[in-house]
mmCIF file with all atom_site columns, C-alpha atoms in Angstrom:
data_model
loop_
_atom_site.group_PDB
_atom_site.id
_atom_site.type_symbol
_atom_site.label_atom_id
_atom_site.label_alt_id
_atom_site.label_comp_id
_atom_site.label_asym_id
_atom_site.label_entity_id
_atom_site.label_seq_id
_atom_site.pdbx_PDB_ins_code
_atom_site.Cartn_x
_atom_site.Cartn_y
_atom_site.Cartn_z
_atom_site.occupancy
_atom_site.B_iso_or_equiv
_atom_site.pdbx_formal_charge
_atom_site.auth_seq_id
_atom_site.auth_comp_id
_atom_site.auth_asym_id
_atom_site.auth_atom_id
_atom_site.pdbx_PDB_model_num
ATOM 1   C CA . MET Z 1 1   ? 0.000  0.000  0.000   1.00 52.00 ? 1   MET Z CA 1
ATOM 2   C CA . LYS Z 1 2   ? 1.237  3.478  -0.918  1.00 57.00 ? 2   LYS Z CA 1
ATOM 3   C CA . GLN Z 1 3   ? 1.942  6.048  1.735   1.00 66.00 ? 3   GLN Z CA 1
ATOM 4   C CA . GLY Z 1 4   ? 1.074  9.716  1.321   1.00 67.00 ? 4   GLY Z CA 1
ATOM 5   C CA . TRP Z 1 5   ? -1.451 11.483 -0.831  1.00 75.00 ? 5   TRP Z CA 1
ATOM 6   C CA . GLY Z 1 6   ? 0.166  10.699 -4.194  1.00 72.00 ? 6   GLY Z CA 1
ATOM 7   C CA . TRP Z 1 7   ? 0.577  14.350 -5.195  1.00 79.00 ? 7   TRP Z CA 1
ATOM 8   C CA . THR Z 1 8   ? 4.299  14.072 -6.082  1.00 77.00 ? 8   THR Z CA 1
ATOM 9   C CA . PRO Z 1 9   ? 5.426  11.803 -8.854  1.00 75.00 ? 9   PRO Z CA 1
ATOM 10  C CA . GLU Z 1 10  ? 8.152  9.254  -8.128  1.00 75.00 ? 10  GLU Z CA 1
ATOM 11  C CA . LEU Z 1 11  ? 11.645 10.486 -8.839  1.00 72.00 ? 11  LEU Z CA 1
ATOM 12  C CA . PRO Z 1 12  ? 13.498 8.797  -11.678 1.00 76.00 ? 12  PRO Z CA 1
ATOM 13  C CA . GLU Z 1 13  ? 16.635 6.872  -10.754 1.00 75.00 ? 13  GLU Z CA 1
ATOM 14  C CA . GLY Z 1 14  ? 18.810 8.839  -13.215 1.00 78.00 ? 14  GLY Z CA 1
ATOM 15  C CA . ILE Z 1 15  ? 22.242 7.331  -13.717 1.00 74.00 ? 15  ILE Z CA 1
ATOM 16  C CA . TRP Z 1 16  ? 21.681 4.881  -10.873 1.00 73.00 ? 16  TRP Z CA 1
ATOM 17  C CA . ARG Z 1 17  ? 19.386 2.770  -13.047 1.00 77.00 ? 17  ARG Z CA 1
ATOM 18  C CA . HIS Z 1 18  ? 22.479 1.625  -15.011 1.00 79.00 ? 18  HIS Z CA 1
ATOM 19  C CA . VAL Z 1 19  ? 24.482 0.663  -11.921 1.00 77.00 ? 19  VAL Z CA 1
ATOM 20  C CA . PRO Z 1 20  ? 24.028 -2.542 -9.958  1.00 84.00 ? 20  PRO Z CA 1
ATOM 21  C CA . SER Z 1 21  ? 22.883 -1.808 -6.432  1.00 81.00 ? 21  SER Z CA 1
ATOM 22  C CA . TRP Z 1 22  ? 25.992 -3.324 -4.835  1.00 85.00 ? 22  TRP Z CA 1
ATOM 23  C CA . LEU Z 1 23  ? 28.264 -0.840 -6.751  1.00 83.00 ? 23  LEU Z CA 1
ATOM 24  C CA . ARG Z 1 24  ? 26.322 2.320  -5.851  1.00 80.00 ? 24  ARG Z CA 1
ATOM 25  C CA . PRO Z 1 25  ? 28.334 3.167  -2.695  1.00 85.00 ? 25  PRO Z CA 1
ATOM 26  C CA . PHE Z 1 26  ? 31.616 2.853  -4.650  1.00 86.00 ? 26  PHE Z CA 1
ATOM 27  C CA . TYR Z 1 27  ? 30.365 5.067  -7.493  1.00 82.00 ? 27  TYR Z CA 1
ATOM 28  C CA . ALA Z 1 28  ? 29.186 7.649  -4.993  1.00 82.00 ? 28  ALA Z CA 1
ATOM 29  C CA . SER Z 1 29  ? 32.680 7.795  -3.461  1.00 91.00 ? 29  SER Z CA 1
ATOM 30  C CA . VAL Z 1 30  ? 34.592 8.055  -6.775  1.00 91.00 ? 30  VAL Z CA 1
ATOM 31  C CA . PRO Z 1 31  ? 34.774 11.901 -6.797  1.00 93.00 ? 31  PRO Z CA 1
ATOM 32  C CA . TRP Z 1 32  ? 36.206 11.901 -3.248  1.00 95.00 ? 32  TRP Z CA 1
ATOM 33  C CA . ILE Z 1 33  ? 38.736 9.203  -4.152  1.00 95.00 ? 33  ILE Z CA 1
ATOM 34  C CA . SER Z 1 34  ? 39.791 11.225 -7.234  1.00 96.00 ? 34  SER Z CA 1
ATOM 35  C CA . ALA Z 1 35  ? 40.231 14.383 -5.171  1.00 96.00 ? 35  ALA Z CA 1
ATOM 36  C CA . GLY Z 1 36  ? 42.308 12.476 -2.610  1.00 96.00 ? 36  GLY Z CA 1
ATOM 37  C CA . LEU Z 1 37  ? 44.554 10.956 -5.275  1.00 96.00 ? 37  LEU Z CA 1
ATOM 38  C CA . LEU Z 1 38  ? 45.037 14.362 -6.870  1.00 95.00 ? 38  LEU Z CA 1
ATOM 39  C CA . LEU Z 1 39  ? 46.089 15.881 -3.536  1.00 93.00 ? 39  LEU Z CA 1
ATOM 40  C CA . LEU Z 1 40  ? 48.454 12.965 -2.932  1.00 92.00 ? 40  LEU Z CA 1
ATOM 41  C CA . MET Z 1 41  ? 50.085 13.436 -6.343  1.00 90.00 ? 41  MET Z CA 1
ATOM 42  C CA . LEU Z 1 42  ? 50.486 17.184 -5.768  1.00 87.00 ? 42  LEU Z CA 1
ATOM 43  C CA . HIS Z 1 43  ? 52.117 16.468 -2.420  1.00 85.00 ? 43  HIS Z CA 1
ATOM 44  C CA . MET Z 1 44  ? 54.511 13.950 -3.976  1.00 84.00 ? 44  MET Z CA 1
ATOM 45  C CA . ILE Z 1 45  ? 55.707 16.271 -6.746  1.00 81.00 ? 45  ILE Z CA 1
ATOM 46  C CA . GLY Z 1 46  ? 55.678 19.364 -4.559  1.00 75.00 ? 46  GLY Z CA 1
ATOM 47  C CA . GLY Z 1 47  ? 59.254 18.857 -3.397  1.00 66.00 ? 47  GLY Z CA 1
ATOM 48  C CA . THR Z 1 48  ? 60.664 18.578 -6.898  1.00 62.00 ? 48  THR Z CA 1
ATOM 49  C CA . MET Z 1 49  ? 59.205 21.919 -7.937  1.00 56.00 ? 49  MET Z CA 1
ATOM 50  C CA . THR Z 1 50  ? 61.266 23.814 -5.342  1.00 55.00 ? 50  THR Z CA 1
ATOM 51  C CA . LEU Z 1 51  ? 64.735 22.692 -6.416  1.00 54.00 ? 51  LEU Z CA 1
ATOM 52  C CA . ALA Z 1 52  ? 67.026 25.623 -7.136  1.00 57.00 ? 52  ALA Z CA 1
ATOM 53  C CA . GLU Z 1 53  ? 70.723 26.274 -7.392  1.00 62.00 ? 53  GLU Z CA 1
ATOM 54  C CA . GLY Z 1 54  ? 72.191 28.220 -4.509  1.00 61.00 ? 54  GLY Z CA 1
ATOM 55  C CA . VAL Z 1 55  ? 74.271 28.206 -1.369  1.00 59.00 ? 55  VAL Z CA 1
ATOM 56  C CA . VAL Z 1 56  ? 73.115 26.201 1.630   1.00 62.00 ? 56  VAL Z CA 1
ATOM 57  C CA . PHE Z 1 57  ? 73.434 27.886 5.014   1.00 60.00 ? 57  PHE Z CA 1
ATOM 58  C CA . ASP Z 1 58  ? 73.716 25.377 7.844   1.00 59.00 ? 58  ASP Z CA 1
ATOM 59  C CA . LEU Z 1 59  ? 72.580 27.380 10.807  1.00 53.00 ? 59  LEU Z CA 1
ATOM 60  C CA . PRO Z 1 60  ? 73.766 25.949 14.117  1.00 55.00 ? 60  PRO Z CA 1
ATOM 61  C CA . SER Z 1 61  ? 71.196 25.224 16.805  1.00 53.00 ? 61  SER Z CA 1
ATOM 62  C CA . VAL Z 1 62  ? 73.394 26.995 19.334  1.00 55.00 ? 62  VAL Z CA 1
ATOM 63  C CA . GLY Z 1 63  ? 74.956 30.157 17.963  1.00 53.00 ? 63  GLY Z CA 1
ATOM 64  C CA . LEU Z 1 64  ? 78.167 31.807 18.910  1.00 52.00 ? 64  LEU Z CA 1
ATOM 65  C CA . THR Z 1 65  ? 78.215 32.993 22.466  1.00 53.00 ? 65  THR Z CA 1
ATOM 66  C CA . GLU Z 1 66  ? 78.441 36.686 23.048  1.00 53.00 ? 66  GLU Z CA 1
ATOM 67  C CA . GLY Z 1 67  ? 82.011 37.834 23.058  1.00 53.00 ? 67  GLY Z CA 1
ATOM 68  C CA . GLU Z 1 68  ? 83.403 34.841 21.161  1.00 57.00 ? 68  GLU Z CA 1
ATOM 69  C CA . ALA Z 1 69  ? 86.035 36.044 18.719  1.00 68.00 ? 69  ALA Z CA 1
ATOM 70  C CA . THR Z 1 70  ? 85.958 35.253 15.034  1.00 75.00 ? 70  THR Z CA 1
ATOM 71  C CA . PRO Z 1 71  ? 89.266 35.585 13.230  1.00 80.00 ? 71  PRO Z CA 1
ATOM 72  C CA . LEU Z 1 72  ? 87.862 36.894 9.935   1.00 87.00 ? 72  LEU Z CA 1
ATOM 73  C CA . VAL Z 1 73  ? 85.359 39.740 9.607   1.00 88.00 ? 73  VAL Z CA 1
ATOM 74  C CA . ALA Z 1 74  ? 83.894 41.247 6.438   1.00 90.00 ? 74  ALA Z CA 1
ATOM 75  C CA . LEU Z 1 75  ? 81.570 44.231 6.102   1.00 90.00 ? 75  LEU Z CA 1
ATOM 76  C CA . VAL Z 1 76  ? 79.036 44.141 3.251   1.00 90.00 ? 76  VAL Z CA 1
ATOM 77  C CA . MET Z 1 77  ? 77.155 47.304 2.349   1.00 89.00 ? 77  MET Z CA 1
ATOM 78  C CA . PRO Z 1 78  ? 75.576 48.933 -0.683  1.00 88.00 ? 78  PRO Z CA 1
ATOM 79  C CA . LEU Z 1 79  ? 77.284 51.965 -2.211  1.00 87.00 ? 79  LEU Z CA 1
ATOM 80  C CA . GLN Z 1 80  ? 75.398 53.842 -4.955  1.00 84.00 ? 80  GLN Z CA 1
ATOM 81  C CA . ASP Z 1 81  ? 74.624 51.121 -7.530  1.00 85.00 ? 81  ASP Z CA 1
ATOM 82  C CA . GLU Z 1 82  ? 76.875 48.290 -6.346  1.00 89.00 ? 82  GLU Z CA 1
ATOM 83  C CA . THR Z 1 83  ? 77.425 46.169 -3.255  1.00 91.00 ? 83  THR Z CA 1
ATOM 84  C CA . CYS Z 1 84  ? 80.878 46.465 -1.735  1.00 92.00 ? 84  CYS Z CA 1
ATOM 85  C CA . VAL Z 1 85  ? 82.715 44.148 0.620   1.00 93.00 ? 85  VAL Z CA 1
ATOM 86  C CA . PHE Z 1 86  ? 85.301 45.579 2.985   1.00 93.00 ? 86  PHE Z CA 1
ATOM 87  C CA . PHE Z 1 87  ? 87.810 42.964 4.170   1.00 91.00 ? 87  PHE Z CA 1
ATOM 88  C CA . ASP Z 1 88  ? 91.284 43.607 5.647   1.00 88.00 ? 88  ASP Z CA 1
ATOM 89  C CA . ASP Z 1 89  ? 91.392 47.275 4.606   1.00 88.00 ? 89  ASP Z CA 1
ATOM 90  C CA . ALA Z 1 90  ? 90.518 46.399 1.010   1.00 91.00 ? 90  ALA Z CA 1
ATOM 91  C CA . ARG Z 1 91  ? 87.330 47.115 -0.910  1.00 92.00 ? 91  ARG Z CA 1
ATOM 92  C CA . TYR Z 1 92  ? 85.814 44.611 -3.334  1.00 94.00 ? 92  TYR Z CA 1
ATOM 93  C CA . SER Z 1 93  ? 82.751 44.850 -5.565  1.00 92.00 ? 93  SER Z CA 1
ATOM 94  C CA . LEU Z 1 94  ? 80.476 41.796 -5.710  1.00 89.00 ? 94  LEU Z CA 1
ATOM 95  C CA . GLY Z 1 95  ? 79.089 42.870 -9.085  1.00 88.00 ? 95  GLY Z CA 1
ATOM 96  C CA . ASP Z 1 96  ? 82.498 42.668 -10.768 1.00 90.00 ? 96  ASP Z CA 1
ATOM 97  C CA . ALA Z 1 97  ? 83.681 39.104 -11.445 1.00 90.00 ? 97  ALA Z CA 1
ATOM 98  C CA . ALA Z 1 98  ? 87.403 39.994 -11.249 1.00 93.00 ? 98  ALA Z CA 1
ATOM 99  C CA . SER Z 1 99  ? 86.935 41.798 -7.949  1.00 92.00 ? 99  SER Z CA 1
ATOM 100 C CA . ALA Z 1 100 ? 84.889 38.911 -6.513  1.00 91.00 ? 100 ALA Z CA 1
ATOM 101 C CA . SER Z 1 101 ? 87.559 36.385 -7.531  1.00 92.00 ? 101 SER Z CA 1
ATOM 102 C CA . SER Z 1 102 ? 90.308 38.511 -5.946  1.00 94.00 ? 102 SER Z CA 1
ATOM 103 C CA . LEU Z 1 103 ? 88.167 38.648 -2.777  1.00 93.00 ? 103 LEU Z CA 1
ATOM 104 C CA . GLY Z 1 104 ? 88.024 34.846 -2.854  1.00 92.00 ? 104 GLY Z CA 1
ATOM 105 C CA . GLU Z 1 105 ? 91.792 34.630 -3.213  1.00 93.00 ? 105 GLU Z CA 1
ATOM 106 C CA . HIS Z 1 106 ? 92.288 37.069 -0.341  1.00 93.00 ? 106 HIS Z CA 1
ATOM 107 C CA . LEU Z 1 107 ? 89.861 35.099 1.852   1.00 91.00 ? 107 LEU Z CA 1
ATOM 108 C CA . ALA Z 1 108 ? 91.647 31.822 1.013   1.00 91.00 ? 108 ALA Z CA 1
ATOM 109 C CA . GLU Z 1 109 ? 95.017 33.376 1.818   1.00 91.00 ? 109 GLU Z CA 1
ATOM 110 C CA . ARG Z 1 110 ? 93.822 34.689 5.189   1.00 89.00 ? 110 ARG Z CA 1
ATOM 111 C CA . ALA Z 1 111 ? 91.920 31.485 6.027   1.00 87.00 ? 111 ALA Z CA 1
ATOM 112 C CA . ALA Z 1 112 ? 95.125 29.499 5.603   1.00 88.00 ? 112 ALA Z CA 1
ATOM 113 C CA . LYS Z 1 113 ? 96.868 31.683 8.203   1.00 87.00 ? 113 LYS Z CA 1
ATOM 114 C CA . VAL Z 1 114 ? 94.254 31.629 10.975  1.00 84.00 ? 114 VAL Z CA 1
ATOM 115 C CA . GLU Z 1 115 ? 93.171 28.800 13.234  1.00 80.00 ? 115 GLU Z CA 1
ATOM 116 C CA . GLY Z 1 116 ? 89.377 29.188 12.993  1.00 72.00 ? 116 GLY Z CA 1
ATOM 117 C CA . ARG Z 1 117 ? 87.883 28.933 9.520   1.00 77.00 ? 117 ARG Z CA 1
ATOM 118 C CA . THR Z 1 118 ? 84.873 31.088 10.320  1.00 82.00 ? 118 THR Z CA 1
ATOM 119 C CA . LEU Z 1 119 ? 83.942 34.314 8.555   1.00 86.00 ? 119 LEU Z CA 1
ATOM 120 C CA . LEU Z 1 120 ? 81.746 36.847 10.323  1.00 86.00 ? 120 LEU Z CA 1
ATOM 121 C CA . VAL Z 1 121 ? 79.783 38.905 7.795   1.00 88.00 ? 121 VAL Z CA 1
ATOM 122 C CA . LEU Z 1 122 ? 78.320 42.217 8.942   1.00 87.00 ? 122 LEU Z CA 1
ATOM 123 C CA . CYS Z 1 123 ? 75.595 43.134 6.445   1.00 86.00 ? 123 CYS Z CA 1
ATOM 124 C CA . ASP Z 1 124 ? 73.653 46.321 6.095   1.00 78.00 ? 124 ASP Z CA 1
ATOM 125 C CA . ARG Z 1 125 ? 69.903 45.771 5.934   1.00 81.00 ? 125 ARG Z CA 1
ATOM 126 C CA . ARG Z 1 126 ? 69.791 47.331 2.463   1.00 85.00 ? 126 ARG Z CA 1
ATOM 127 C CA . VAL Z 1 127 ? 72.022 44.629 0.966   1.00 86.00 ? 127 VAL Z CA 1
ATOM 128 C CA . PRO Z 1 128 ? 69.994 42.473 -1.438  1.00 87.00 ? 128 PRO Z CA 1
ATOM 129 C CA . CYS Z 1 129 ? 69.661 38.795 -0.594  1.00 86.00 ? 129 CYS Z CA 1
ATOM 130 C CA . GLU Z 1 130 ? 71.312 37.917 -3.907  1.00 87.00 ? 130 GLU Z CA 1
ATOM 131 C CA . ASP Z 1 131 ? 74.504 39.687 -2.850  1.00 89.00 ? 131 ASP Z CA 1
ATOM 132 C CA . VAL Z 1 132 ? 74.538 37.977 0.557   1.00 88.00 ? 132 VAL Z CA 1
ATOM 133 C CA . THR Z 1 133 ? 74.299 34.654 -1.286  1.00 87.00 ? 133 THR Z CA 1
ATOM 134 C CA . LYS Z 1 134 ? 77.148 35.697 -3.616  1.00 89.00 ? 134 LYS Z CA 1
ATOM 135 C CA . MET Z 1 135 ? 79.257 36.568 -0.585  1.00 90.00 ? 135 MET Z CA 1
ATOM 136 C CA . ALA Z 1 136 ? 78.545 33.164 0.968   1.00 88.00 ? 136 ALA Z CA 1
ATOM 137 C CA . ALA Z 1 137 ? 79.428 31.451 -2.327  1.00 88.00 ? 137 ALA Z CA 1
ATOM 138 C CA . VAL Z 1 138 ? 82.742 33.323 -2.523  1.00 90.00 ? 138 VAL Z CA 1
ATOM 139 C CA . ALA Z 1 139 ? 83.497 32.344 1.085   1.00 89.00 ? 139 ALA Z CA 1
ATOM 140 C CA . ARG Z 1 140 ? 82.649 28.703 0.381   1.00 86.00 ? 140 ARG Z CA 1
ATOM 141 C CA . THR Z 1 141 ? 84.884 28.507 -2.694  1.00 87.00 ? 141 THR Z CA 1
ATOM 142 C CA . SER Z 1 142 ? 87.745 30.091 -0.738  1.00 88.00 ? 142 SER Z CA 1
ATOM 143 C CA . GLY Z 1 143 ? 87.744 27.197 1.736   1.00 85.00 ? 143 GLY Z CA 1
ATOM 144 C CA . LEU Z 1 144 ? 85.996 28.681 4.751   1.00 85.00 ? 144 LEU Z CA 1
ATOM 145 C CA . GLU Z 1 145 ? 83.984 26.228 6.840   1.00 80.00 ? 145 GLU Z CA 1
ATOM 146 C CA . ARG Z 1 146 ? 81.386 28.554 8.389   1.00 81.00 ? 146 ARG Z CA 1
ATOM 147 C CA . VAL Z 1 147 ? 79.827 31.853 7.420   1.00 83.00 ? 147 VAL Z CA 1
ATOM 148 C CA . LEU Z 1 148 ? 78.079 33.727 10.209  1.00 83.00 ? 148 LEU Z CA 1
ATOM 149 C CA . ILE Z 1 149 ? 75.687 36.499 9.226   1.00 80.00 ? 149 ILE Z CA 1
ATOM 150 C CA . ALA Z 1 150 ? 75.609 38.873 12.202  1.00 76.00 ? 150 ALA Z CA 1
ATOM 151 C CA . ASN Z 1 151 ? 72.466 40.412 13.592  1.00 62.00 ? 151 ASN Z CA 1
ATOM 152 C CA . LYS Z 1 152 ? 72.306 43.696 15.432  1.00 60.00 ? 152 LYS Z CA 1
ATOM 153 C CA . SER Z 1 153 ? 71.521 43.403 19.103  1.00 55.00 ? 153 SER Z CA 1
ATOM 154 C CA . GLU Z 1 154 ? 69.004 46.033 20.189  1.00 57.00 ? 154 GLU Z CA 1
ATOM 155 C CA . ALA Z 1 155 ? 70.249 45.959 23.802  1.00 56.00 ? 155 ALA Z CA 1
ATOM 156 C CA . SER Z 1 156 ? 73.862 46.771 23.043  1.00 51.00 ? 156 SER Z CA 1
ATOM 157 C CA . ALA Z 1 157 ? 74.896 50.410 22.998  1.00 48.00 ? 157 ALA Z CA 1
ATOM 158 C CA . GLU Z 1 158 ? 78.237 49.743 21.352  1.00 49.00 ? 158 GLU Z CA 1
#
């Protein structure tokens, strides 16, 4: 016996009339399975899309203690339209390849004479990131083991 008043017609089964009843739950979940597989594939290839050539900075978990001396110190700052590096009373331009290579030679020569192979780099905040990376690359090719980029302490009045 039919329930209700019979005012609404019965709904057609649509695409479900072509599907066996035991497969209906699987077919209903197919869009969610597809979305999940797509997200999984994007996650898997996500790491390969971020590969780039550059210099790796291994930052130590415990930094240098305050007052610890570093044997080599370089000052990097922008002057007009170029970035200059001041090291051992000499000025080098990072934009010029010959000047950058002579900086590398000078760093290698000084690194051979000192015990610690750490370079402390004092950078102005206006120095582009690209030039900081160039400076780290020059230091790496000259044989230095660590490059420390200094930060300004707000508490110090020196």
